[in-house]
Amino acid sequence: MTLTNKTITKGFIIAGLMNATVLIFSKLFTNSTIPEFDPGIMSNFGLLMIFIWGLAYISIAKNYNKVRWLVGVFAVEKLIYGCVWINWMLNNTVSDVYERDILAGLFYSIYGMNDWVFFIFFLVVFVRLAKVKDNS
């Protein structure tokens, strides 16, 4: 399957919109359950930064090919969040979160899967851009 430029642009926009869902899960940063279960990463400041990363993805959607290394940074960022999520899942019980708040439970259930999907997407785009650069 070949990724077209249009598809990649849509991928960056979707990645950004997925990050923006933090506004829903956090109830516009008023949901105290999310930060309670992981105060180091998912504090309200951390949730705000997830939203900001999403804006960064959207901001380069049409010009991603001009910022190859930034796409690489996005891949590393998603890798880190994916690893943090796995560590959290191994050391916590998501059903405890669901008991406190359904949106927080959903957030903890899916955020890492989202990060792994977009890690792969950003990595594929980065590698593609590196190949184009090497051929020019």
Short mmCIF file of C-alpha atoms in Angstrom, two decimals:
data_model
loop_
_atom_site.label_atom_id
_atom_site.label_comp_id
_atom_site.label_asym_id
_atom_site.label_seq_id
_atom_site.Cartn_x
_atom_site.Cartn_y
_atom_site.Cartn_z
CA MET A 1 0.00 0.00 0.00
CA THR A 2 1.39 3.36 -1.03
CA LEU A 3 0.78 6.36 1.16
CA THR A 4 -0.13 9.41 -0.87
CA ASN A 5 0.73 12.92 0.27
CA LYS A 6 -3.00 13.53 0.77
CA THR A 7 -3.31 10.46 3.00
CA ILE A 8 -0.28 11.49 5.05
CA THR A 9 -1.69 15.00 5.49
CA LYS A 10 -4.95 13.46 6.73
CA GLY A 11 -2.93 11.24 9.08
CA PHE A 12 -1.33 14.28 10.72
CA ILE A 13 -4.72 15.94 11.11
CA ILE A 14 -6.26 12.78 12.58
CA ALA A 15 -3.32 12.43 14.98
CA GLY A 16 -3.91 15.99 16.15
CA LEU A 17 -7.64 15.48 16.53
CA MET A 18 -7.05 12.30 18.52
CA ASN A 19 -4.86 14.27 20.91
CA ALA A 20 -7.57 16.92 21.13
CA THR A 21 -9.95 14.30 22.56
CA VAL A 22 -8.07 14.83 25.81
CA LEU A 23 -10.38 17.84 26.19
CA ILE A 24 -13.37 15.48 26.25
CA PHE A 25 -11.86 12.79 28.48
CA SER A 26 -10.58 15.39 30.94
CA LYS A 27 -13.87 17.30 30.82
CA LEU A 28 -11.91 20.42 29.85
CA PHE A 29 -9.33 19.66 32.55
CA THR A 30 -11.91 19.38 35.34
CA ASN A 31 -11.78 15.57 35.62
CA SER A 32 -9.68 14.96 38.72
CA THR A 33 -9.61 11.18 38.20
CA ILE A 34 -7.15 11.17 35.29
CA PRO A 35 -4.43 13.10 37.17
CA GLU A 36 -5.10 11.16 40.36
CA PHE A 37 -4.14 7.84 38.77
CA ASP A 38 -0.95 9.12 37.12
CA PRO A 39 -0.02 12.53 38.56
CA GLY A 40 3.47 12.53 37.09
CA ILE A 41 2.42 12.17 33.45
CA MET A 42 -1.29 12.93 33.33
CA SER A 43 -1.49 16.03 35.50
CA ASN A 44 -3.65 18.80 34.08
CA PHE A 45 -0.44 20.34 32.73
CA GLY A 46 0.48 17.01 31.12
CA LEU A 47 -2.98 16.76 29.57
CA LEU A 48 -2.64 20.30 28.23
CA MET A 49 0.70 19.38 26.68
CA ILE A 50 -0.94 16.38 24.96
CA PHE A 51 -3.38 18.85 23.42
CA ILE A 52 -0.48 21.12 22.37
CA TRP A 53 1.33 18.18 20.72
CA GLY A 54 -1.87 17.60 18.76
CA LEU A 55 -1.83 21.19 17.54
CA ALA A 56 1.79 20.67 16.46
CA TYR A 57 0.80 17.64 14.36
CA ILE A 58 -1.97 19.60 12.66
CA SER A 59 0.30 22.60 12.10
CA ILE A 60 2.63 20.66 9.82
CA ALA A 61 0.01 18.50 8.09
CA LYS A 62 0.39 20.18 4.72
CA ASN A 63 4.14 20.77 4.98
CA TYR A 64 5.35 17.64 6.79
CA ASN A 65 7.80 16.93 3.97
CA LYS A 66 9.75 20.07 4.88
CA VAL A 67 10.30 19.06 8.52
CA ARG A 68 11.56 15.49 8.39
CA TRP A 69 13.35 15.66 11.73
CA LEU A 70 10.28 17.06 13.46
CA VAL A 71 8.33 14.06 12.18
CA GLY A 72 11.08 11.93 13.76
CA VAL A 73 10.60 13.79 17.03
CA PHE A 74 6.88 13.04 16.84
CA ALA A 75 7.68 9.34 16.43
CA VAL A 76 9.96 9.39 19.49
CA GLU A 77 7.34 11.27 21.51
CA LYS A 78 4.68 8.67 20.64
CA LEU A 79 7.11 5.84 21.43
CA ILE A 80 7.70 7.32 24.88
CA TYR A 81 3.99 7.74 25.63
CA GLY A 82 3.33 4.22 24.34
CA CYS A 83 5.98 2.78 26.67
CA VAL A 84 4.68 4.84 29.59
CA TRP A 85 1.18 3.46 28.92
CA ILE A 86 2.42 -0.14 28.88
CA ASN A 87 4.24 0.46 32.16
CA TRP A 88 1.10 2.02 33.64
CA MET A 89 -1.07 -0.90 32.46
CA LEU A 90 1.38 -3.41 33.99
CA ASN A 91 1.37 -1.65 37.35
CA ASN A 92 -2.24 -0.48 37.69
CA THR A 93 -5.75 -1.78 37.30
CA VAL A 94 -7.82 0.13 34.78
CA SER A 95 -11.04 -1.18 36.34
CA ASP A 96 -10.19 0.95 39.40
CA VAL A 97 -10.25 3.99 37.15
CA TYR A 98 -13.59 2.97 35.57
CA GLU A 99 -15.08 2.67 39.07
CA ARG A 100 -14.24 6.32 39.67
CA ASP A 101 -15.06 7.78 36.24
CA ILE A 102 -16.03 6.17 32.92
CA LEU A 103 -14.33 8.82 30.75
CA ALA A 104 -11.11 8.48 32.74
CA GLY A 105 -11.32 4.70 32.40
CA LEU A 106 -11.80 4.99 28.65
CA PHE A 107 -8.87 7.40 28.47
CA TYR A 108 -6.52 5.00 30.27
CA SER A 109 -7.81 2.08 28.20
CA ILE A 110 -7.09 3.64 24.83
CA TYR A 111 -4.50 6.39 25.02
CA GLY A 112 -1.56 4.05 24.66
CA MET A 113 -3.01 2.14 21.73
CA ASN A 114 -3.49 5.49 20.00
CA ASP A 115 0.14 6.38 20.75
CA TRP A 116 1.41 3.09 19.30
CA VAL A 117 -0.65 3.53 16.11
CA PHE A 118 0.65 7.05 15.56
CA PHE A 119 4.19 6.05 16.51
CA ILE A 120 4.09 3.64 13.57
CA PHE A 121 2.52 6.28 11.32
CA PHE A 122 5.11 8.95 12.20
CA LEU A 123 7.96 6.43 11.89
CA VAL A 124 6.78 5.31 8.43
CA VAL A 125 6.51 8.94 7.30
CA PHE A 126 9.95 9.74 8.73
CA VAL A 127 11.54 6.76 6.97
CA ARG A 128 9.79 7.69 3.72
CA LEU A 129 11.08 11.26 4.00
CA ALA A 130 14.59 9.98 4.73
CA LYS A 131 14.49 7.82 1.59
CA VAL A 132 13.34 10.78 -0.51
CA LYS A 133 16.13 12.91 0.95
CA ASP A 134 18.71 10.18 0.26
CA ASN A 135 17.57 9.92 -3.35
CA SER A 136 17.85 13.65 -4.05
#
